[in-house]
Tab-separated table of C-alpha atoms in Angstrom:
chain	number	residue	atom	x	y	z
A	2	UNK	CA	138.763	32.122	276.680
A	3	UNK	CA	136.705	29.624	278.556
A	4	UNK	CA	135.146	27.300	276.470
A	5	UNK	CA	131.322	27.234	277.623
A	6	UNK	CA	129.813	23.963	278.887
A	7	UNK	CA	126.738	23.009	276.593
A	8	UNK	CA	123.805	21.204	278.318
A	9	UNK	CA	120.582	19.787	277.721
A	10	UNK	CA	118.363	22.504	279.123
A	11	UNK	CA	120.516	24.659	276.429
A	12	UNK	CA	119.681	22.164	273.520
A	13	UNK	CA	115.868	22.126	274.208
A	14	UNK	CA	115.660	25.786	274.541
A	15	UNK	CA	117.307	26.486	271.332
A	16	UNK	CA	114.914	23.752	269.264
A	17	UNK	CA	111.964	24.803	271.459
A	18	UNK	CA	111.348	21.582	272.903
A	19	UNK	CA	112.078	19.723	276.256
A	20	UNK	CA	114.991	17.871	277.913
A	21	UNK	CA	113.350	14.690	277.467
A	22	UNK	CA	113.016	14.761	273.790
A	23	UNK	CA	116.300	15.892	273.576
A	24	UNK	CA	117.528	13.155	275.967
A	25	UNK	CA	115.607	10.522	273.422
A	26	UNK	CA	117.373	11.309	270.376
A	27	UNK	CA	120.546	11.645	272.040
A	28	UNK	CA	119.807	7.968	273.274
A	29	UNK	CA	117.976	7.147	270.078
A	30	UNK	CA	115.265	5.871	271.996
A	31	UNK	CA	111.268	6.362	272.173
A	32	UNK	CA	109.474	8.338	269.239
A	33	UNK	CA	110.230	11.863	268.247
A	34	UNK	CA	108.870	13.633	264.895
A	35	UNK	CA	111.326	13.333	262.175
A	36	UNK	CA	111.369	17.402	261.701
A	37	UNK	CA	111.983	17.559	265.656
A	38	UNK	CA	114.621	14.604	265.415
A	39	UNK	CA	116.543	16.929	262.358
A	40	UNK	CA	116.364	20.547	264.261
A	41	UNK	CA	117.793	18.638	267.369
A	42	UNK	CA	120.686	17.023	265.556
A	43	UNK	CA	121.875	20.096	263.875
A	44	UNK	CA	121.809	22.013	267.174
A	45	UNK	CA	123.777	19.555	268.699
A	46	UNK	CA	126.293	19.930	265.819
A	47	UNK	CA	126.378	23.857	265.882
A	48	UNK	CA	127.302	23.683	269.458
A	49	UNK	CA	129.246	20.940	269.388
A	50	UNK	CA	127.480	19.259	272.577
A	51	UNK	CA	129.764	16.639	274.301
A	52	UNK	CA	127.919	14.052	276.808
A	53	UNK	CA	129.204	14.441	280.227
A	54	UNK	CA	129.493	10.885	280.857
A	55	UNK	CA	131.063	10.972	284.397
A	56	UNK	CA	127.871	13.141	285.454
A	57	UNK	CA	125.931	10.829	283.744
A	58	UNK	CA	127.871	7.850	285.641
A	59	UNK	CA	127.203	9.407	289.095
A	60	UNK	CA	123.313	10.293	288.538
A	61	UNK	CA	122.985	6.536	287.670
A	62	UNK	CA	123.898	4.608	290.886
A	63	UNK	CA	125.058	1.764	288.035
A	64	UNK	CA	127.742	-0.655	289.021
A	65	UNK	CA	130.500	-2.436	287.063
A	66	UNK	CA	131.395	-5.767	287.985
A	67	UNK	CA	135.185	-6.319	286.541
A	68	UNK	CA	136.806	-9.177	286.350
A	69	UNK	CA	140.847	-9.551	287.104
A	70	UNK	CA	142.564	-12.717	286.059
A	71	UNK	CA	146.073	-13.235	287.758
A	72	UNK	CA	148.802	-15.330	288.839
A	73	UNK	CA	148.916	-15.545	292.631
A	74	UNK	CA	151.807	-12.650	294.264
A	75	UNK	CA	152.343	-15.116	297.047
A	76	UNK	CA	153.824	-17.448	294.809
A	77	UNK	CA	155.798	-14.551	292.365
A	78	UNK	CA	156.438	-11.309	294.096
A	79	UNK	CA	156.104	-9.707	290.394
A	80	UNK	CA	152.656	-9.738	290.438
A	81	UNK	CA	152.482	-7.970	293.795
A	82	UNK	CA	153.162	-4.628	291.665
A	83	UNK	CA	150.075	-4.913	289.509
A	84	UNK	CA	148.111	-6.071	292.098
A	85	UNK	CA	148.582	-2.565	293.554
A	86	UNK	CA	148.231	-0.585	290.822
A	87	UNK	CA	144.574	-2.109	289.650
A	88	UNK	CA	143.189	-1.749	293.230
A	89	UNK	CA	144.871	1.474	293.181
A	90	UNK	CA	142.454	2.435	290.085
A	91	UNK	CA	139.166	0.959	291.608
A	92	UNK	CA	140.048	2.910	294.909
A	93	UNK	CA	139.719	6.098	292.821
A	94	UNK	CA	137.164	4.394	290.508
A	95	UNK	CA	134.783	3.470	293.505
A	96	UNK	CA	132.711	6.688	293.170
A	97	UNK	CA	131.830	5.550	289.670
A	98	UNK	CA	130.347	2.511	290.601
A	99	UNK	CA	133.575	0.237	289.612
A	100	UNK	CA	134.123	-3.128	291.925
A	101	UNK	CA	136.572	-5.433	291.358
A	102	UNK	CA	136.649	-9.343	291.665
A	103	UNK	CA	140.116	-11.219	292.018
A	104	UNK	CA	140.407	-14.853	290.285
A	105	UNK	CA	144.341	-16.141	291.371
A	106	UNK	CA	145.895	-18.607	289.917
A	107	UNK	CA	148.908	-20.422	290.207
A	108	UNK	CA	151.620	-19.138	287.546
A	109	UNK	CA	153.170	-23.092	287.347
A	110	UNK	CA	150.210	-24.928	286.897
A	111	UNK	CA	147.487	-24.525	283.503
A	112	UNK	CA	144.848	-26.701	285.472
A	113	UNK	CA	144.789	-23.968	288.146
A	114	UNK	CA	144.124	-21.138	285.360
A	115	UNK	CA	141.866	-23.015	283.604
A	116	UNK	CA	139.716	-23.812	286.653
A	117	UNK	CA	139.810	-19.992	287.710
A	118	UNK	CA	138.887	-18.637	283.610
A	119	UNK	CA	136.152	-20.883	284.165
A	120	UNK	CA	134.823	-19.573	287.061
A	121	UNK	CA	135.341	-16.098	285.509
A	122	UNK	CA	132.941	-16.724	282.397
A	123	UNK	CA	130.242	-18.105	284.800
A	124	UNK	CA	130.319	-14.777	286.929
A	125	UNK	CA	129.987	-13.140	283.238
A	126	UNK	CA	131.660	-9.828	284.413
A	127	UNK	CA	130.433	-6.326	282.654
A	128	UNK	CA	134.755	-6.376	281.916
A	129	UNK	CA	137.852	-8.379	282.643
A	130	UNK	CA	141.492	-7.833	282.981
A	131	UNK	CA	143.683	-10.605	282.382
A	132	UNK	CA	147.717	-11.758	282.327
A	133	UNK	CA	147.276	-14.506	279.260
A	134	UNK	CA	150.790	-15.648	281.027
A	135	UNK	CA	149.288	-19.454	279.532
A	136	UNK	CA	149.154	-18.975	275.953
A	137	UNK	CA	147.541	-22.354	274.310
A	138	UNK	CA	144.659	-22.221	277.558
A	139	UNK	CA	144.005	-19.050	277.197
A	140	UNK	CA	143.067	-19.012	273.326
A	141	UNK	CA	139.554	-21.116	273.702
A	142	UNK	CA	138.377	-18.254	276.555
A	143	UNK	CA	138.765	-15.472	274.304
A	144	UNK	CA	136.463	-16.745	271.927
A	145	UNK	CA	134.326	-17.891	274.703
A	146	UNK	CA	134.248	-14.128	276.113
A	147	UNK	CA	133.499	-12.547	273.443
A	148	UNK	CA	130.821	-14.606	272.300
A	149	UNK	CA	129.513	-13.845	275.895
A	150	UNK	CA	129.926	-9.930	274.773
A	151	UNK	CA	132.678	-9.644	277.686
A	152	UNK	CA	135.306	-6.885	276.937
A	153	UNK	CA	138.635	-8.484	278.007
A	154	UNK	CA	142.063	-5.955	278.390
A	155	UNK	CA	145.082	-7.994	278.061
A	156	UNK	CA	148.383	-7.037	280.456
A	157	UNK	CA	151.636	-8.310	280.453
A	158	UNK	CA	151.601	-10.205	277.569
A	159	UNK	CA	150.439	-9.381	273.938
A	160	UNK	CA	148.771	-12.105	272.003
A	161	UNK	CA	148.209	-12.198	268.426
A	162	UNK	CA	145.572	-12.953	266.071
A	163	UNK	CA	142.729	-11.980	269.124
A	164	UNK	CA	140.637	-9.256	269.111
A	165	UNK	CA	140.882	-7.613	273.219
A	166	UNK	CA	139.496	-4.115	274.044
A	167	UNK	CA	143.296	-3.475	274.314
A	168	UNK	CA	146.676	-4.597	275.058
A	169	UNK	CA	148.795	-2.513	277.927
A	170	UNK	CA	152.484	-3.266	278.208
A	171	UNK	CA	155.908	-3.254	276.318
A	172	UNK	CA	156.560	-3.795	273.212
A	173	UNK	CA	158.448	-7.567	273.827
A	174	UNK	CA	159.965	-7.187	270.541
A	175	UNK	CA	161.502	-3.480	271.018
A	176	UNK	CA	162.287	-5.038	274.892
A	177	UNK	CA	164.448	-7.505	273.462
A	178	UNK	CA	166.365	-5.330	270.688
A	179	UNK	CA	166.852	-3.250	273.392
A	180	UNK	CA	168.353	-5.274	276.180
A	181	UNK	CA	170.609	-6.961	272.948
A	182	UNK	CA	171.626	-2.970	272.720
A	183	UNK	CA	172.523	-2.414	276.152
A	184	UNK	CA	174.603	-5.697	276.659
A	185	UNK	CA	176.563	-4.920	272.881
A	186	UNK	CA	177.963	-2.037	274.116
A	187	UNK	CA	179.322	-3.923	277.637
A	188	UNK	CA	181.330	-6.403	275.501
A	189	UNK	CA	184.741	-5.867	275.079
A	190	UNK	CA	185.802	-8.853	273.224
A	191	UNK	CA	184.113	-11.873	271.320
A	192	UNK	CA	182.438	-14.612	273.106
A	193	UNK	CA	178.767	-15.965	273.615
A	194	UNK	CA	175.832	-14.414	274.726
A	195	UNK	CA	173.004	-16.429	276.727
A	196	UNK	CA	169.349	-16.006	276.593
A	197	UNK	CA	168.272	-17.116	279.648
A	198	UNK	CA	164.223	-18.415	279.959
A	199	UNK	CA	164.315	-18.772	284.186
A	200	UNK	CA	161.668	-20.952	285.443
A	201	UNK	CA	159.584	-20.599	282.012
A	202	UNK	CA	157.579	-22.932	280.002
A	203	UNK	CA	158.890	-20.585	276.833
A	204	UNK	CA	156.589	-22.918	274.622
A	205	UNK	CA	153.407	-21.367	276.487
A	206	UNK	CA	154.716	-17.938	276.718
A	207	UNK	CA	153.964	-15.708	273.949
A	208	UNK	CA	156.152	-12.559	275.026
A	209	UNK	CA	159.125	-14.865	275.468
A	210	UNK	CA	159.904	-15.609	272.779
A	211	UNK	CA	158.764	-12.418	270.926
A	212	UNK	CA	161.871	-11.395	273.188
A	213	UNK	CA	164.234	-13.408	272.506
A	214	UNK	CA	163.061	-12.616	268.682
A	215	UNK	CA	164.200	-9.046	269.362
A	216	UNK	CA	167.479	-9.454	270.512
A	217	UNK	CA	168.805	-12.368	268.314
A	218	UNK	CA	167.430	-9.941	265.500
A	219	UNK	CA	169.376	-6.960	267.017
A	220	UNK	CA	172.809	-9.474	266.555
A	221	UNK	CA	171.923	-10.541	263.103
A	222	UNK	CA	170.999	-7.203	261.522
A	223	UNK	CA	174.337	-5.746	263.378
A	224	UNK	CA	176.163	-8.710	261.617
A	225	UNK	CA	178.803	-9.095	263.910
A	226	UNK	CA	179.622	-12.771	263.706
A	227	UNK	CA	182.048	-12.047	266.932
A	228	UNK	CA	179.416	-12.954	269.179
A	229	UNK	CA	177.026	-15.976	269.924
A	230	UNK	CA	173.642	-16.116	270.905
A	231	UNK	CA	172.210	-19.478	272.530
A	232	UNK	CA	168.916	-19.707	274.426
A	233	UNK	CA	168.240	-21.960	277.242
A	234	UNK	CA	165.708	-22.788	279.512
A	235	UNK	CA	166.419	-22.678	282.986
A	236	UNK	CA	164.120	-24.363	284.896
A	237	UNK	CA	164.328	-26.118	288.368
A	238	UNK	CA	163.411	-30.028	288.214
A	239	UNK	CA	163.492	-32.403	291.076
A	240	UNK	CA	167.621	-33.177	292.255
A	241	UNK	CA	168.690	-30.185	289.863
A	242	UNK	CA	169.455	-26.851	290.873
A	243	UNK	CA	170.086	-23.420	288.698
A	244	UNK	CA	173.596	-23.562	289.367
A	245	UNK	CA	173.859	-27.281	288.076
A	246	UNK	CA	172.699	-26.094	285.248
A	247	UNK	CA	174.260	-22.612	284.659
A	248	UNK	CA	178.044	-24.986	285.533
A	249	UNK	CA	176.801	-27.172	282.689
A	250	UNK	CA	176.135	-23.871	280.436
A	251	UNK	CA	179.656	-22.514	281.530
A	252	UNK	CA	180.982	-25.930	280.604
A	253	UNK	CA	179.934	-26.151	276.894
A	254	UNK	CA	180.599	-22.997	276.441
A	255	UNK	CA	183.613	-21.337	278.021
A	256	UNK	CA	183.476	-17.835	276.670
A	257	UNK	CA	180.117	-16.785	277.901
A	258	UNK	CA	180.372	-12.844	278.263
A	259	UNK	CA	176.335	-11.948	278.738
A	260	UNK	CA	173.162	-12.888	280.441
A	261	UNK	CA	169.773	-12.153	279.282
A	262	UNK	CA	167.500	-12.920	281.138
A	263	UNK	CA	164.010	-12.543	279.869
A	264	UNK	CA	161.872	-12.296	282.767
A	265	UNK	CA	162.150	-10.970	286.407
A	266	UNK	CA	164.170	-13.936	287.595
A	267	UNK	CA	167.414	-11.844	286.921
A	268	UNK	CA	168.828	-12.434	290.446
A	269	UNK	CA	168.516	-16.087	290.406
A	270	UNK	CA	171.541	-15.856	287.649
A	271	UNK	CA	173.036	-13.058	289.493
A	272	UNK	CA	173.303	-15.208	293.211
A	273	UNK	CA	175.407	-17.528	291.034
A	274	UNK	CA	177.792	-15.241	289.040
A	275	UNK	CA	178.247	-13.677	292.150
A	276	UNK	CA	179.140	-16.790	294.558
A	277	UNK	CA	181.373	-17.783	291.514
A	278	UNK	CA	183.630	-14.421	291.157
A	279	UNK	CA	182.498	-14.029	287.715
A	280	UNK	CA	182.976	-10.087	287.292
A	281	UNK	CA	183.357	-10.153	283.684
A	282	UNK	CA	179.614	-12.158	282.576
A	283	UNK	CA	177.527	-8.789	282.087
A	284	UNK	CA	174.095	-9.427	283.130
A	285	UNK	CA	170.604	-7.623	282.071
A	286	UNK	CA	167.405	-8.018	283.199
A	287	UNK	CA	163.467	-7.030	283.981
A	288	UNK	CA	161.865	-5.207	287.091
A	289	UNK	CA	162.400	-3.455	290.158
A	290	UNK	CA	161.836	-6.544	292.724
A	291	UNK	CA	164.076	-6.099	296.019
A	292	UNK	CA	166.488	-9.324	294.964
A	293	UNK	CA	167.001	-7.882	291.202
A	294	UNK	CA	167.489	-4.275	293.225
A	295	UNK	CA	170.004	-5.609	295.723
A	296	UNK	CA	171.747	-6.950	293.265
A	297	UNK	CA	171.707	-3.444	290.634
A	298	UNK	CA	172.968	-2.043	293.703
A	299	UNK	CA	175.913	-4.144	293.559
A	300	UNK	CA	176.369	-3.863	290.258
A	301	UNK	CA	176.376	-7.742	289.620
A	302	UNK	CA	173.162	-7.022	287.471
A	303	UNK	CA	174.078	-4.077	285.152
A	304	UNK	CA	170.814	-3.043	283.848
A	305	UNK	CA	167.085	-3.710	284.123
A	306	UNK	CA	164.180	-2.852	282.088
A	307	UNK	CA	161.446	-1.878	283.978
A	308	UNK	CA	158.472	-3.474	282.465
A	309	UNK	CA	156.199	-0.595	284.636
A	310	UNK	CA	153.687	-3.733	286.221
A	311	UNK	CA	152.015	-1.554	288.675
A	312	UNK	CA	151.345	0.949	285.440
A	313	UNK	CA	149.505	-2.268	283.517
A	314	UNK	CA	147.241	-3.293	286.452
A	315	UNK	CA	146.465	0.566	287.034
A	316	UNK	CA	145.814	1.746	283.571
A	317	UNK	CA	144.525	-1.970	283.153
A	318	UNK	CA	141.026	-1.110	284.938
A	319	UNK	CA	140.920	2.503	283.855
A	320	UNK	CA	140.985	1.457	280.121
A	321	UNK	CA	137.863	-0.789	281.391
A	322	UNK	CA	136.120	1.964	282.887
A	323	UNK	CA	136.814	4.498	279.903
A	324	UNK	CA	135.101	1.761	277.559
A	325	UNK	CA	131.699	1.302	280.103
A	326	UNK	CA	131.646	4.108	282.266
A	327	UNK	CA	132.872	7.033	280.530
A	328	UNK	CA	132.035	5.645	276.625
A	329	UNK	CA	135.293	6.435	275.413
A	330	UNK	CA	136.735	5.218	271.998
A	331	UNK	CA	139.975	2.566	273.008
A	332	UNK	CA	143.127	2.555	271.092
A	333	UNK	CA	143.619	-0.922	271.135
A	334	UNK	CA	147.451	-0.492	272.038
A	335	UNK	CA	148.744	1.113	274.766
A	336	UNK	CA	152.445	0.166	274.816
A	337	UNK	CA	154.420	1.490	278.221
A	338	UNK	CA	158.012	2.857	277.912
A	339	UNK	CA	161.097	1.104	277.922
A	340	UNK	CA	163.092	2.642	281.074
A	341	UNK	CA	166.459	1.387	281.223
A	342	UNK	CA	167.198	1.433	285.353
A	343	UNK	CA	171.224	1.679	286.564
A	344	UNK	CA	172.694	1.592	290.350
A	345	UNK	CA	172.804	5.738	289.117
A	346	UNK	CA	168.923	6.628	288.377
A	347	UNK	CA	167.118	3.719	290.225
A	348	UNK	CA	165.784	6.229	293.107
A	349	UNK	CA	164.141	7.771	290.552
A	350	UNK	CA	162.223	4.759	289.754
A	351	UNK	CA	161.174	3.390	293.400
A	352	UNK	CA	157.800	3.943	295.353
A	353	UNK	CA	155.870	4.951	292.010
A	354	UNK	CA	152.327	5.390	294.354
């Protein structure tokens, strides 16, 4: 059976009053007789009246200035994906009076983040999306915006001990367990395993080394001691290149079997093993970018994890507009799943829109 819509007009002529005294206890706003204020309230229970806040949203013309704070695509094709997927969500938010305001920064340089979260508390945005990819600069603005009563969703990268309107991503902990999974049941014989932090600052990023948390736990609980896990940083200085270092790696330790590689730079590594013949290095990584794909199809990298980054920009802004359009209660988790992509399923996977 169709449930029946309950409205207003329905309310009042059930108390014997009028819409707008029904509208000012429903608001709790203006004066109403306490007897009046009681006989309204229990009708509203009996019928079990829900607002209709995307009505409500289009009768008010009001508009919602929202804030998005992230690292510049032009200089990391990985943020290219969320890009889409948040102006995806204000295309079909639009009608609801949602806008959107970029602030880019530069992903290699705190000064440039900084100056842009500045700029973003002086706009003082109705709500703001933000990749927290600089944890230590990032800490000071959340106080700031909240004592400035600005909701903030974090993306990407889940930060403790701060309180944001919610967090919408992986699990980095689960992420790393599982990619230690995936490349445990690739090796055939002992050797060492590399955790590989490619053009990181891993002391700045949070969901790094949650990460690498997860998969040297996976190792330890399965107490295999025929296998060992280092961690390096792989970063490109001045007269240094990634295979320099990666030679270096190979040098000290001669029995490297796996790659982990904790971000999307998975086909940096995978250019190398590949110029040097090295078939039997299995290699596991994160998202669908065309270098990591070319190289899936290839079968150089074996696996990646798709971390779903147009998902966190769409659902991003819609968590946003749920909280001050639509007056919806938040979870403040929204974790995405943990899809494991092969050469076999990854045209499942590609043009998501």
């Amino acid at each position: 059976m169709k449930k029946r819509i309950v409205r207003i007009k329905d309310i009042a002529e059930k108390a014997q009053t009028s819409k707008g005294t029904v509208d000012r206890v429903l608001h709790n706003r203006g004066r109403v007789a306490d007897d009046v204020r009681e006989r309204i309230l229990s009708i509203i229970k009996e019928l079990n009246y829900e607002p209709n806040f995307i009505a409500q949203s289009l009768k008010s013309q009001k508009t919602y200035n929202l804030a998005v704070l992230i690292p510049d695509p032009d200089a990391d094709s990985y943020w290219e994906a969320p890009k889409i997927g948040l102006e995806k969500a204000e295309k079909e938010l639009r009608q609801y009076g949602v806008y959107i305001t970029l602030f880019i920064f530069n992903s290699h340089e705190e000064q440039s983040f900084i100056a842009k979260a500045k700029e973003v508390s002086k706009e003082h945005p109705d709500g703001l999306l933000i990749a927290p990819v600089f944890y230590k600069e990032a800490l000071p603005f959340f106080e700031e915006w909240a004592n400035l009563n600005i909701p903030y969703v974090l993306f990407n990268t889940q930060i403790e001990h701060v309180n944001p309107l919610c967090y919408i991503g992986q699990d980095s902990y689960r992420s790393g367990s599982l990619a230690a999974k995936i490349l445990s049941f690739g090796l055939q014989s002992p050797g060492t395993v590399l955790v590989a932090h490619v053009n990181e600052d891993i002391s700045n990023s949070a969901h790094l080394i949650t990460k690498e948390a997860g998969f040297r736990d996976y190792f330890k609980a399965s107490d295999d001691a025929a296998y060992k896990v280092i961690s390096k940083e792989i970063n490109f200085p001045d007269g240094e290149t990634l295979d320099d270092q990666l030679d270096a790696i190979l040098t000290d330790e001669p029995e490297l079997k796996a790659v982990y590689v904790t971000n999307s730079k998975a086909f940096e590594v995978a250019s190398y093993l590949e110029k040097k013949a090295l078939k039997h290095i299995k290699l596991v990584g994160y998202d669908l970018l065309k270098p990591n794909l070319n190289f899936l199809e290839k079968e150089v990298i074996n696996f990646l994890i798709n971390q779903n980054p147009l998902g966190q920009g769409y659902w991003g802004i819609h968590q946003l507009a749920n909280f001050l359009v639509f007056k919806k209660d938040i979870q403040p988790i929204k974790f995405l799943p943990l899809d494991i992509i092969t050469k076999e399923n990854l045209d499942y996977y590609l043009d998501p829109q």
